[in-house]
GROMACS .gro file of C-alpha atoms in nm:
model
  216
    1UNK     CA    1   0.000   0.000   0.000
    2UNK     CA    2   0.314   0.250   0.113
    3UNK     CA    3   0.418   0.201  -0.290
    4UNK     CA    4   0.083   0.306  -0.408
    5UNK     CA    5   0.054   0.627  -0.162
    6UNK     CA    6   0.428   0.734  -0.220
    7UNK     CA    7   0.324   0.669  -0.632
    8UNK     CA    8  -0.007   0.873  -0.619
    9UNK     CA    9   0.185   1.167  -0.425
   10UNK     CA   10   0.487   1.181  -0.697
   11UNK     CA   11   0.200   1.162  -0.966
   12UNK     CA   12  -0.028   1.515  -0.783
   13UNK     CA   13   0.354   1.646  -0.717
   14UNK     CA   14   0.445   1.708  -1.094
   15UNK     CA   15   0.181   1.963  -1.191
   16UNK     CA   16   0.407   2.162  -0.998
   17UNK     CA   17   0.446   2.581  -1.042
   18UNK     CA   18   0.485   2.841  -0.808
   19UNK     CA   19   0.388   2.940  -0.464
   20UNK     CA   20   0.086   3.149  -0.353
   21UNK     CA   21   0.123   3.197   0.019
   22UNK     CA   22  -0.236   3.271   0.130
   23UNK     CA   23  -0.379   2.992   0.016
   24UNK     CA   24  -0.458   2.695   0.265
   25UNK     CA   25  -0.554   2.354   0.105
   26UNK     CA   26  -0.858   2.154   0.347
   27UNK     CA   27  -0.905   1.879   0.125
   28UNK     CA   28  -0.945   1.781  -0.225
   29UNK     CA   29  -1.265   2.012  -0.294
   30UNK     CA   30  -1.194   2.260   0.009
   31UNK     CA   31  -0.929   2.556  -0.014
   32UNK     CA   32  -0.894   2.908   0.202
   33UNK     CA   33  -0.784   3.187   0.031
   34UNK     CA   34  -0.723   3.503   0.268
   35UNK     CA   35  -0.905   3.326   0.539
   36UNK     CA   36  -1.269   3.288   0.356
   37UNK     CA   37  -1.380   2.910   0.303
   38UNK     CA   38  -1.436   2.785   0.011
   39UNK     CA   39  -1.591   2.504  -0.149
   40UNK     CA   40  -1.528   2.446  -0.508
   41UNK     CA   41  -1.832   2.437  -0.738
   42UNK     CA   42  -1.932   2.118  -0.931
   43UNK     CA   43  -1.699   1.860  -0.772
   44UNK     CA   44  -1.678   1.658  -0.523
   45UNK     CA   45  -1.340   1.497  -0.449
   46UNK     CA   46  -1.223   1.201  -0.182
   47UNK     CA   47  -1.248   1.268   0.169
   48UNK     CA   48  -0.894   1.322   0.331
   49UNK     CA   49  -0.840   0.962   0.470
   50UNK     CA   50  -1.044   0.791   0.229
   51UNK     CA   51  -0.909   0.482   0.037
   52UNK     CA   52  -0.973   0.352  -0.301
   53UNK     CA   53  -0.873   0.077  -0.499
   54UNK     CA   54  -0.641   0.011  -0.817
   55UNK     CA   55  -0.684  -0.213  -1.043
   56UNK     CA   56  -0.530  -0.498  -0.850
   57UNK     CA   57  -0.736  -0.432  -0.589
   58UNK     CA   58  -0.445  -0.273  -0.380
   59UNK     CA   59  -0.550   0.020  -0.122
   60UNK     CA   60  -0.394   0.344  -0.274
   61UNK     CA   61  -0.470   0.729  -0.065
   62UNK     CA   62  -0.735   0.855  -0.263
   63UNK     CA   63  -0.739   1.115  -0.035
   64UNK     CA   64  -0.430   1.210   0.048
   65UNK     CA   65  -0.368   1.235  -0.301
   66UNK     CA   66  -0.631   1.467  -0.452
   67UNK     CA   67  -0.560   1.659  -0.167
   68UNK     CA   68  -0.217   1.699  -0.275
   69UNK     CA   69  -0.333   1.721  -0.613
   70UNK     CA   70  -0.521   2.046  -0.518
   71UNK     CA   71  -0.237   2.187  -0.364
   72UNK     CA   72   0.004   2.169  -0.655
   73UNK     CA   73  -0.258   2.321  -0.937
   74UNK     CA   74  -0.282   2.598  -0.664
   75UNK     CA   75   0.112   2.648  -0.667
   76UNK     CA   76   0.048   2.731  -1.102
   77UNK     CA   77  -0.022   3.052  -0.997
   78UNK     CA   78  -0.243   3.326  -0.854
   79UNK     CA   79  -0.558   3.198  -0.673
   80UNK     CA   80  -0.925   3.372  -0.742
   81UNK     CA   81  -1.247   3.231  -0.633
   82UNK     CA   82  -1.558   3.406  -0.780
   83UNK     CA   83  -1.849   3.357  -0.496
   84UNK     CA   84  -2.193   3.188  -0.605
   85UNK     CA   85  -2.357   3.102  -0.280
   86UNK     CA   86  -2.313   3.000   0.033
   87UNK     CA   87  -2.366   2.619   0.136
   88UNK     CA   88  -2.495   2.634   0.466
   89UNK     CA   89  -2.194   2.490   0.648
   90UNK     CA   90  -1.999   2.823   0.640
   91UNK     CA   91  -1.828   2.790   0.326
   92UNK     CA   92  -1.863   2.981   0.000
   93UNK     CA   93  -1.945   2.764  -0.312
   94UNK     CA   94  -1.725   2.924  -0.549
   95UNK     CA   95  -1.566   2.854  -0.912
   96UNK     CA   96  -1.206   2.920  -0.803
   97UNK     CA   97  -0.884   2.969  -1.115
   98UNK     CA   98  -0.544   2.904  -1.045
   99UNK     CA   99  -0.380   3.154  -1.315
  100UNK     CA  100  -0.701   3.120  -1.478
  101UNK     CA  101  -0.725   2.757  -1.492
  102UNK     CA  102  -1.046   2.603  -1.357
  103UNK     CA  103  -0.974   2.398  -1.053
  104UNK     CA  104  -1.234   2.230  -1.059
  105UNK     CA  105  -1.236   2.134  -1.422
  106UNK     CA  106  -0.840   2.017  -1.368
  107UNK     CA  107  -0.905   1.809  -1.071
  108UNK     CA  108  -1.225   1.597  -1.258
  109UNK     CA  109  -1.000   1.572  -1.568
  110UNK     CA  110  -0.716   1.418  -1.327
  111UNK     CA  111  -0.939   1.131  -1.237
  112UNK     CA  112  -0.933   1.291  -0.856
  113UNK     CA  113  -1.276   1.432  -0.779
  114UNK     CA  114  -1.614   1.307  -0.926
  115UNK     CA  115  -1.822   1.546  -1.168
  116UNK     CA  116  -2.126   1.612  -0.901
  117UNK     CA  117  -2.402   1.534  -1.134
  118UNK     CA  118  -2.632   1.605  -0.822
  119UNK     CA  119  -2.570   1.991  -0.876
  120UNK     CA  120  -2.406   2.056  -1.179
  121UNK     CA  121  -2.315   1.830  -1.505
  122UNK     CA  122  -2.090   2.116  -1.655
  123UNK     CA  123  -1.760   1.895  -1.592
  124UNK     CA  124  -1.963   1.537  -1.701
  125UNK     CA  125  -1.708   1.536  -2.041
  126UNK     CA  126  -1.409   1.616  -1.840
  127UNK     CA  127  -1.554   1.299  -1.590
  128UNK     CA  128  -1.634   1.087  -1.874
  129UNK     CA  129  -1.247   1.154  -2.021
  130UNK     CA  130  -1.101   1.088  -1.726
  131UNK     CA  131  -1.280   0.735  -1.668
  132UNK     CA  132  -1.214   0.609  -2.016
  133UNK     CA  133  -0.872   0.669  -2.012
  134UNK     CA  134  -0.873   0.533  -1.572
  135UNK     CA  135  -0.703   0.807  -1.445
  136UNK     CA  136  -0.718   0.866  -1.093
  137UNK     CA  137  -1.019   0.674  -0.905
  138UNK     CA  138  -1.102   0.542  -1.228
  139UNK     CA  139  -0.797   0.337  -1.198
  140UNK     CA  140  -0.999   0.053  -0.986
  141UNK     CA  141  -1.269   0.069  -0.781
  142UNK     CA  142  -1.369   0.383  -0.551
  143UNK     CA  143  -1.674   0.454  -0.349
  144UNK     CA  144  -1.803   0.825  -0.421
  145UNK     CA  145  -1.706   1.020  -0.162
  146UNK     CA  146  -2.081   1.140  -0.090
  147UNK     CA  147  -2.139   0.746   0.003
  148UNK     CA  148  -1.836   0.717   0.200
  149UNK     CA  149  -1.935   1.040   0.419
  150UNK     CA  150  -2.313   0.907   0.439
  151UNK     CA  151  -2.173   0.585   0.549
  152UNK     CA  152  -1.921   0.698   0.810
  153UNK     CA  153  -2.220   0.944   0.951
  154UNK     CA  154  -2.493   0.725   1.029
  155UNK     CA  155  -2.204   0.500   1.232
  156UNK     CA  156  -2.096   0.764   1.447
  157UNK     CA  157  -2.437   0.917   1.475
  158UNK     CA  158  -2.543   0.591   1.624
  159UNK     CA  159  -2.250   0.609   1.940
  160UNK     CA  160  -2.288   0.980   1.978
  161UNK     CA  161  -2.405   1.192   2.237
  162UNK     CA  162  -2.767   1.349   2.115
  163UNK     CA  163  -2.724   1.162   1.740
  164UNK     CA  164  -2.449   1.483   1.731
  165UNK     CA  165  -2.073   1.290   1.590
  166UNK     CA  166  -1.884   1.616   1.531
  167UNK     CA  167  -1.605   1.589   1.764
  168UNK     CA  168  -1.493   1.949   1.867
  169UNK     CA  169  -1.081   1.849   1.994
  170UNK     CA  170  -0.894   2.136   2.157
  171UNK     CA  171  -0.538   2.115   2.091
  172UNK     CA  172  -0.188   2.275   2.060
  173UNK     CA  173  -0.304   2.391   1.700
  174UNK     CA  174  -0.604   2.554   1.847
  175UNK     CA  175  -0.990   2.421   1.814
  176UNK     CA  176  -1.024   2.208   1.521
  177UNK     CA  177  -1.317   1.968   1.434
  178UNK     CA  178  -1.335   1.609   1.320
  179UNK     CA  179  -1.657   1.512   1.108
  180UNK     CA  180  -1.691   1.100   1.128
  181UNK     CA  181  -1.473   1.062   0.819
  182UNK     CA  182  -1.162   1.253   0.943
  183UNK     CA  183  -0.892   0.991   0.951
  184UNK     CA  184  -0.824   1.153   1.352
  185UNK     CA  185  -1.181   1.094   1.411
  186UNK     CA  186  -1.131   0.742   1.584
  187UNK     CA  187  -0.833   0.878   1.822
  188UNK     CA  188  -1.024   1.191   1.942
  189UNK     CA  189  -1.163   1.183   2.259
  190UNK     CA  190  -1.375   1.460   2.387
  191UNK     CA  191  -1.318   1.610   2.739
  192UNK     CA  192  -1.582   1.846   2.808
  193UNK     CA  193  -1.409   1.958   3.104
  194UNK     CA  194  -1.149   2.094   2.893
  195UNK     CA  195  -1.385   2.307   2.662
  196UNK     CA  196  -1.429   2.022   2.440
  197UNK     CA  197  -1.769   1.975   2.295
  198UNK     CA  198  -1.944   1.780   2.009
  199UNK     CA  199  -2.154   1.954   1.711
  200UNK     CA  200  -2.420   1.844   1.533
  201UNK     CA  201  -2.369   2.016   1.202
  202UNK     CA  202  -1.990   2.168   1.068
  203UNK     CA  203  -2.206   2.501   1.023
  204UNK     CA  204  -2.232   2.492   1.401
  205UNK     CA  205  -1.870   2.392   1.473
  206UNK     CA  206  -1.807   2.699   1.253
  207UNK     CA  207  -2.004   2.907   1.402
  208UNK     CA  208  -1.881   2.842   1.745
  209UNK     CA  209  -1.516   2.901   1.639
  210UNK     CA  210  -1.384   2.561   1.545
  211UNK     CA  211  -1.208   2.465   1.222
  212UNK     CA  212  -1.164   2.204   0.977
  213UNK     CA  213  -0.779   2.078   1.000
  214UNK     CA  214  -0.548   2.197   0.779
  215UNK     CA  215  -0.342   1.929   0.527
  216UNK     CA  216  -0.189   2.200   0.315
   0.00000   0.00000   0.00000
């Protein structure tokens, strides 16, 4: 598995280009730019700690790697994200350009983020492209990262206090939230003595001054 990770990193790592400092990558659909969330129109990409498979059937970082996938079209140059709504969760649904290249249309056409049909089918060729020629996810099997969250929520919902499986941590980094399909999720413990609280909704861990974790 360790070859396949290390292989999917070096594959994200040559889009390379240069460095935009105020720019912080959440995951592979997720980016802050000047501290304002946003959530990039039209896709939806693997959850950070989510696992696919090749077509051997090996476990590769699905994850991990459209994360860092999103990170290096970033480094191509400037950053802009033109606002289109908000998304209830605290984020800004945007259609964000890196040197005026559509993020979200590169990430779909590097096999690392699903077209979401469910909202928008402007990137269904770029999809379509990207699964004939298995690039990316389309490599082997992968679940949709929609099912995966859906999946990891009603689990946790079932062991948490008041149906609410947010985990609000408190740490040396400050106060950062784990939704159920955080790869952390499982080693957080809560101490409400400490401060430490669970949420309900991400909107509400916003809202009370948590934050997603950072991986870029």
């Amino acid at each position: 598995m360790r070859s396949a990770i290390l292989a999917g990193i070096a594959f994200a790592a040559a889009l390379g280009g240069a460095v935009q400092a105020d720019v912080r990558i959440v995951d592979g659909d997720t980016l802050d730019l000047n501290g304002e969330r946003y959530r990039i129109n039209g896709i939806d990409a693997p959850e950070a700690g989510q696992t696919c498979r090749d077509g051997s059937g090996r476990a590769w970082a699905c994850g991990d790697v459209a994360t860092e996938a999103l990170y290096q079209l970033t480094r191509r140059g400037r950053v802009t994200c033109e606002a289109l709504a908000p998304d209830g969760y605290g984020r800004t649904i945007a259609r964000c350009t890196a040197s005026g290249r559509d993020l979200a249309r590169e990430m779909v056409s590097l096999g690392m983020a699903w077209a979401f049909l469910k909202f928008s089918d402007e990137y269904a060729p770029q999809m379509a492209a990207a699964k004939a020629q298995k690039l990316g996810v389309w490599r082997g099997s992968a679940q949709p990262p929609w099912e995966f969250r859906a999946a990891r929520w009603a689990k946790a919902e079932q062991a948490a206090p008041e149906g609410c499986p947010i985990k609000g941590n408190i740490s040396a980094n400050g106060k950062i939230y784990h939704p159920p399909w955080s790869p952390w999720y499982s080693r957080t413990r809560i101490n409400e003595s400490k401060g430490e609280r669970w949420f309900c909704d991400e909107g509400e861990a916003l809202e009370a001054g948590w934050r997603a974790p950072y991986w870029k």
